[in-house]
Amino acid sequence: MAVRADDPRRRLPDGDERQAPAAGRADLRHGERRLTPLESAIVERIKAEGPLTVEAYMEACNAYYYATRDPLGARGDFTTAPEISQMFGELVGAALADAWQRAGKPWPVRFVELGPGRGTLAADALRVMRSARLDPPIHFVETSPTLRAAQALQHPGAHWHDRIDELPDDGPLLLVANEFLDALPVRQHVGGQERRIEFIGGHLAFDRDGEIVETAPARDEAVAAIASRLVAQGGAALVIDYGHPESAPGDTLQALHAHRFARVLDRPGEQDLTAHVDFAAVARAARAAGAEVTLLAEQGPWLERLGIIARAAALAATAPERAGEIEEARARLCRPDRMGSLFKLLAIHAPGWPAPAGLG
């Protein structure tokens, strides 16, 4: 059967341009091996409580993973768009600053990032915002002590929160969530039965295979929380991630280790687990909370509409010895066979606020 490039049934490469392995029973590992610390805890939990849901497994793995390391860069497991080029964060900042200006420059207003990594996107976005005479307080939603420490090096005056509902409620929010939703846990069902993980013959294994339907209650709750805040307080949010435009059956759960795709049940807590974002479900959750939602856009064309080609040319003119590096970064972010089509975005905004630039 032919499968569209954005079909959730197709295992797609991420920003590191690696192809994912197939899922299913092939996730079993054979032979003697040493259990990871989290795997030992998961095995004990399964013995005490019974098979673990995919949602519970993904939540436990990512909580441990992000709490114990900086996963970004050459020494980590993956690279995100802000780490590829300053141009990405600059254009995010320009879009949010422009929306604020067109909304009448309300004050107080706050810059918020969900899952801000090392704080790189925020640094680039805020540099542009300040050039537009917008210098908002910085608020990060981040639970990892390791990443909070990295963020504090760039943003010593930032405020940190564990949850979206801890954010200030007395003014508009200019919010960005870049590769945040994909790390929230998903549920999987096969034939109407929830898929679970067993411990059999010394190995973790899925308890059933077949056509998989994924849902993401945690993702829906996060989107509803964002939208409810924007409706009550004003503001706009950019949601950027890899995923598919329409809800459809398919297994999109995947693992990344050392910039290569790995098997989902290998090395629990030692590799990044993500699932493709269902942008149709994101839009439904935001609209149900009363927010306005733009059309979905691909990352590459959006960055081009906001002027990344001209920005790349300006950077290259300033540093001609880096012209090739700058062009390679632009191509990686924008080309449809790289990150340009796989990564998508939409904006959620308060009624009465304009949509951010480049989004209808």
mmCIF file of N, CA, C and O in Angstrom, residues 89-103 106 109-113 121 125-126 128-129 132 134 136 173-177 230 235-240 302 306 347-349 353-357 359:
data_model
loop_
_atom_site.group_PDB
_atom_site.id
_atom_site.type_symbol
_atom_site.label_atom_id
_atom_site.label_comp_id
_atom_site.label_asym_id
_atom_site.label_seq_id
_atom_site.Cartn_x
_atom_site.Cartn_y
_atom_site.Cartn_z
ATOM 1 N N GLY A 89 15.289 30.452 16.186
ATOM 2 C CA GLY A 89 14.795 31.180 17.342
ATOM 3 C C GLY A 89 14.518 32.644 17.041
ATOM 4 O O GLY A 89 13.563 33.232 17.578
ATOM 5 N N GLU A 90 15.351 33.250 16.199
ATOM 6 C CA GLU A 90 15.142 34.650 15.849
ATOM 7 C C GLU A 90 13.789 34.857 15.178
ATOM 8 O O GLU A 90 13.067 35.810 15.487
ATOM 9 N N LEU A 91 13.424 33.969 14.266
ATOM 10 C CA LEU A 91 12.158 34.125 13.557
ATOM 11 C C LEU A 91 10.970 33.803 14.457
ATOM 12 O O LEU A 91 9.899 34.400 14.310
ATOM 13 N N VAL A 92 11.142 32.863 15.395
ATOM 14 C CA VAL A 92 10.099 32.631 16.391
ATOM 15 C C VAL A 92 9.878 33.901 17.210
ATOM 16 O O VAL A 92 8.741 34.336 17.433
ATOM 17 N N GLY A 93 10.963 34.522 17.659
ATOM 18 C CA GLY A 93 10.856 35.752 18.422
ATOM 19 C C GLY A 93 10.217 36.876 17.629
ATOM 20 O O GLY A 93 9.403 37.647 18.160
ATOM 21 N N ALA A 94 10.582 36.976 16.350
ATOM 22 C CA ALA A 94 10.009 38.021 15.503
ATOM 23 C C ALA A 94 8.503 37.838 15.344
ATOM 24 O O ALA A 94 7.735 38.810 15.389
ATOM 25 N N ALA A 95 8.066 36.578 15.174
ATOM 26 C CA ALA A 95 6.639 36.310 15.007
ATOM 27 C C ALA A 95 5.855 36.670 16.269
ATOM 28 O O ALA A 95 4.772 37.258 16.199
ATOM 29 N N LEU A 96 6.395 36.331 17.426
ATOM 30 C CA LEU A 96 5.696 36.632 18.678
ATOM 31 C C LEU A 96 5.703 38.136 18.972
ATOM 32 O O LEU A 96 4.698 38.690 19.423
ATOM 33 N N ALA A 97 6.835 38.798 18.721
ATOM 34 C CA ALA A 97 6.902 40.246 18.950
ATOM 35 C C ALA A 97 5.936 40.988 18.026
ATOM 36 O O ALA A 97 5.271 41.950 18.448
ATOM 37 N N ASP A 98 5.840 40.544 16.787
ATOM 38 C CA ASP A 98 4.926 41.179 15.839
ATOM 39 C C ASP A 98 3.475 41.005 16.275
ATOM 40 O O ASP A 98 2.678 41.947 16.195
ATOM 41 N N ALA A 99 3.122 39.806 16.756
ATOM 42 C CA ALA A 99 1.760 39.584 17.239
ATOM 43 C C ALA A 99 1.450 40.503 18.423
ATOM 44 O O ALA A 99 0.348 41.069 18.521
ATOM 45 N N TRP A 100 2.419 40.655 19.329
ATOM 46 C CA TRP A 100 2.243 41.544 20.483
ATOM 47 C C TRP A 100 2.033 42.991 20.040
ATOM 48 O O TRP A 100 1.153 43.702 20.564
ATOM 49 N N GLN A 101 2.816 43.442 19.069
ATOM 50 C CA GLN A 101 2.664 44.806 18.578
ATOM 51 C C GLN A 101 1.293 45.011 17.954
ATOM 52 O O GLN A 101 0.625 46.023 18.207
ATOM 53 N N ARG A 102 0.854 44.059 17.137
ATOM 54 C CA ARG A 102 -0.449 44.196 16.473
ATOM 55 C C ARG A 102 -1.612 44.057 17.443
ATOM 56 O O ARG A 102 -2.728 44.490 17.149
ATOM 57 N N ALA A 103 -1.352 43.449 18.617
ATOM 58 C CA ALA A 103 -2.389 43.350 19.652
ATOM 59 C C ALA A 103 -2.484 44.622 20.494
ATOM 60 O O ALA A 103 -3.329 44.712 21.383
ATOM 61 N N PRO A 106 0.124 45.152 24.807
ATOM 62 C CA PRO A 106 -0.377 45.072 26.187
ATOM 63 C C PRO A 106 0.760 44.769 27.165
ATOM 64 O O PRO A 106 1.736 44.098 26.825
ATOM 65 N N VAL A 109 3.350 41.498 29.932
ATOM 66 C CA VAL A 109 3.318 40.330 29.063
ATOM 67 C C VAL A 109 4.532 39.485 29.408
ATOM 68 O O VAL A 109 5.548 40.013 29.862
ATOM 69 N N ARG A 110 4.415 38.182 29.221
ATOM 70 C CA ARG A 110 5.517 37.286 29.593
ATOM 71 C C ARG A 110 5.871 36.362 28.451
ATOM 72 O O ARG A 110 4.994 35.893 27.724
ATOM 73 N N PHE A 111 7.170 36.076 28.340
ATOM 74 C CA PHE A 111 7.655 35.071 27.402
ATOM 75 C C PHE A 111 7.697 33.735 28.133
ATOM 76 O O PHE A 111 8.286 33.625 29.217
ATOM 77 N N VAL A 112 7.090 32.719 27.518
ATOM 78 C CA VAL A 112 7.019 31.388 28.127
ATOM 79 C C VAL A 112 7.517 30.366 27.127
ATOM 80 O O VAL A 112 7.121 30.384 25.951
ATOM 81 N N GLU A 113 8.381 29.465 27.590
ATOM 82 C CA GLU A 113 8.755 28.327 26.751
ATOM 83 C C GLU A 113 8.533 27.043 27.529
ATOM 84 O O GLU A 113 8.913 26.923 28.698
ATOM 85 N N LEU A 121 16.790 28.551 22.143
ATOM 86 C CA LEU A 121 15.716 29.214 21.400
ATOM 87 C C LEU A 121 15.325 30.506 22.099
ATOM 88 O O LEU A 121 15.161 31.550 21.456
ATOM 89 N N ALA A 125 15.296 34.182 20.461
ATOM 90 C CA ALA A 125 14.004 34.853 20.336
ATOM 91 C C ALA A 125 13.992 36.164 21.102
ATOM 92 O O ALA A 125 13.527 37.199 20.597
ATOM 93 N N LEU A 126 14.509 36.153 22.319
ATOM 94 C CA LEU A 126 14.478 37.360 23.147
ATOM 95 C C LEU A 126 15.400 38.450 22.617
ATOM 96 O O LEU A 126 15.118 39.648 22.795
ATOM 97 N N VAL A 128 15.768 39.201 19.514
ATOM 98 C CA VAL A 128 14.952 39.895 18.511
ATOM 99 C C VAL A 128 13.841 40.689 19.189
ATOM 100 O O VAL A 128 13.543 41.829 18.796
ATOM 101 N N MET A 129 13.212 40.113 20.190
ATOM 102 C CA MET A 129 12.147 40.826 20.895
ATOM 103 C C MET A 129 12.659 42.139 21.483
ATOM 104 O O MET A 129 11.990 43.178 21.400
ATOM 105 N N ALA A 132 12.862 44.916 19.266
ATOM 106 C CA ALA A 132 11.538 45.492 18.994
ATOM 107 C C ALA A 132 10.971 46.186 20.231
ATOM 108 O O ALA A 132 9.774 46.451 20.318
ATOM 109 N N LEU A 134 10.674 45.057 23.250
ATOM 110 C CA LEU A 134 9.885 44.142 24.070
ATOM 111 C C LEU A 134 10.861 43.296 24.880
ATOM 112 O O LEU A 134 11.621 42.508 24.324
ATOM 113 N N PRO A 136 10.283 41.056 27.881
ATOM 114 C CA PRO A 136 9.367 40.474 28.874
ATOM 115 C C PRO A 136 10.097 39.603 29.886
ATOM 116 O O PRO A 136 11.168 39.063 29.600
ATOM 117 N N LEU A 173 0.402 35.971 27.526
ATOM 118 C CA LEU A 173 1.553 35.088 27.396
ATOM 119 C C LEU A 173 1.964 34.991 25.933
ATOM 120 O O LEU A 173 1.112 34.827 25.050
ATOM 121 N N LEU A 174 3.258 35.095 25.681
ATOM 122 C CA LEU A 174 3.843 34.820 24.373
ATOM 123 C C LEU A 174 4.597 33.501 24.537
ATOM 124 O O LEU A 174 5.670 33.471 25.138
ATOM 125 N N LEU A 175 4.044 32.425 24.038
ATOM 126 C CA LEU A 175 4.470 31.076 24.402
ATOM 127 C C LEU A 175 4.961 30.312 23.181
ATOM 128 O O LEU A 175 4.400 30.434 22.088
ATOM 129 N N VAL A 176 5.990 29.514 23.384
ATOM 130 C CA VAL A 176 6.471 28.625 22.334
ATOM 131 C C VAL A 176 6.681 27.237 22.928
ATOM 132 O O VAL A 176 7.186 27.092 24.048
ATOM 133 N N ALA A 177 6.254 26.238 22.185
ATOM 134 C CA ALA A 177 6.455 24.833 22.557
ATOM 135 C C ALA A 177 7.077 24.142 21.345
ATOM 136 O O ALA A 177 6.376 23.749 20.415
ATOM 137 N N LEU A 230 -4.577 31.335 27.473
ATOM 138 C CA LEU A 230 -4.608 32.383 26.452
ATOM 139 C C LEU A 230 -5.989 33.021 26.368
ATOM 140 O O LEU A 230 -6.103 34.250 26.213
ATOM 141 N N GLY A 235 -2.893 36.569 24.507
ATOM 142 C CA GLY A 235 -1.601 36.071 24.062
ATOM 143 C C GLY A 235 -1.692 35.094 22.922
ATOM 144 O O GLY A 235 -2.765 34.838 22.362
ATOM 145 N N ALA A 236 -0.528 34.553 22.565
ATOM 146 C CA ALA A 236 -0.425 33.638 21.432
ATOM 147 C C ALA A 236 0.638 32.594 21.731
ATOM 148 O O ALA A 236 1.599 32.857 22.457
ATOM 149 N N ALA A 237 0.455 31.414 21.142
ATOM 150 C CA ALA A 237 1.403 30.317 21.326
ATOM 151 C C ALA A 237 1.740 29.713 19.975
ATOM 152 O O ALA A 237 0.854 29.510 19.140
ATOM 153 N N LEU A 238 3.019 29.419 19.773
ATOM 154 C CA LEU A 238 3.481 28.670 18.609
ATOM 155 C C LEU A 238 3.791 27.248 19.051
ATOM 156 O O LEU A 238 4.592 27.041 19.964
ATOM 157 N N VAL A 239 3.158 26.280 18.398
ATOM 158 C CA VAL A 239 3.368 24.863 18.695
ATOM 159 C C VAL A 239 4.064 24.246 17.494
ATOM 160 O O VAL A 239 3.483 24.159 16.404
ATOM 161 N N ILE A 240 5.311 23.833 17.686
ATOM 162 C CA ILE A 240 6.155 23.342 16.591
ATOM 163 C C ILE A 240 6.621 21.934 16.938
ATOM 164 O O ILE A 240 7.156 21.703 18.019
ATOM 165 N N TRP A 302 7.046 28.116 6.277
ATOM 166 C CA TRP A 302 6.793 29.172 7.278
ATOM 167 C C TRP A 302 8.047 29.999 7.520
ATOM 168 O O TRP A 302 7.992 31.234 7.533
ATOM 169 N N LEU A 306 8.739 34.066 6.678
ATOM 170 C CA LEU A 306 9.205 35.031 7.665
ATOM 171 C C LEU A 306 10.573 35.624 7.336
ATOM 172 O O LEU A 306 11.046 36.504 8.059
ATOM 173 N N ALA A 347 -0.542 27.913 15.358
ATOM 174 C CA ALA A 347 -0.600 28.886 16.450
ATOM 175 C C ALA A 347 -1.949 28.786 17.138
ATOM 176 O O ALA A 347 -2.981 28.572 16.493
ATOM 177 N N ILE A 348 -1.915 28.923 18.436
ATOM 178 C CA ILE A 348 -3.107 29.037 19.266
ATOM 179 C C ILE A 348 -3.104 30.454 19.816
ATOM 180 O O ILE A 348 -2.075 30.913 20.339
ATOM 181 N N HIS A 349 -4.217 31.161 19.698
ATOM 182 C CA HIS A 349 -4.218 32.543 20.195
ATOM 183 C C HIS A 349 -5.570 32.897 20.784
ATOM 184 O O HIS A 349 -6.598 32.269 20.492
ATOM 185 N N TRP A 353 -6.891 38.461 19.595
ATOM 186 C CA TRP A 353 -5.473 38.603 19.282
ATOM 187 C C TRP A 353 -5.225 38.183 17.839
ATOM 188 O O TRP A 353 -5.858 37.248 17.340
ATOM 189 N N PRO A 354 -4.280 38.839 17.161
ATOM 190 C CA PRO A 354 -3.974 38.433 15.778
ATOM 191 C C PRO A 354 -3.209 37.119 15.748
ATOM 192 O O PRO A 354 -2.508 36.773 16.692
ATOM 193 N N ALA A 355 -3.331 36.407 14.648
ATOM 194 C CA ALA A 355 -2.526 35.216 14.439
ATOM 195 C C ALA A 355 -1.083 35.629 14.189
ATOM 196 O O ALA A 355 -0.821 36.645 13.530
ATOM 197 N N PRO A 356 -0.116 34.878 14.689
ATOM 198 C CA PRO A 356 1.289 35.196 14.394
ATOM 199 C C PRO A 356 1.567 35.181 12.890
ATOM 200 O O PRO A 356 0.896 34.493 12.115
ATOM 201 N N ALA A 357 2.536 35.960 12.485
ATOM 202 C CA ALA A 357 2.862 36.131 11.067
ATOM 203 C C ALA A 357 3.156 34.794 10.395
ATOM 204 O O ALA A 357 3.754 33.894 10.990
ATOM 205 N N LEU A 359 1.020 32.558 9.414
ATOM 206 C CA LEU A 359 0.021 31.531 9.688
ATOM 207 C C LEU A 359 -1.356 32.119 9.462
ATOM 208 O O LEU A 359 -1.693 33.178 9.996
#
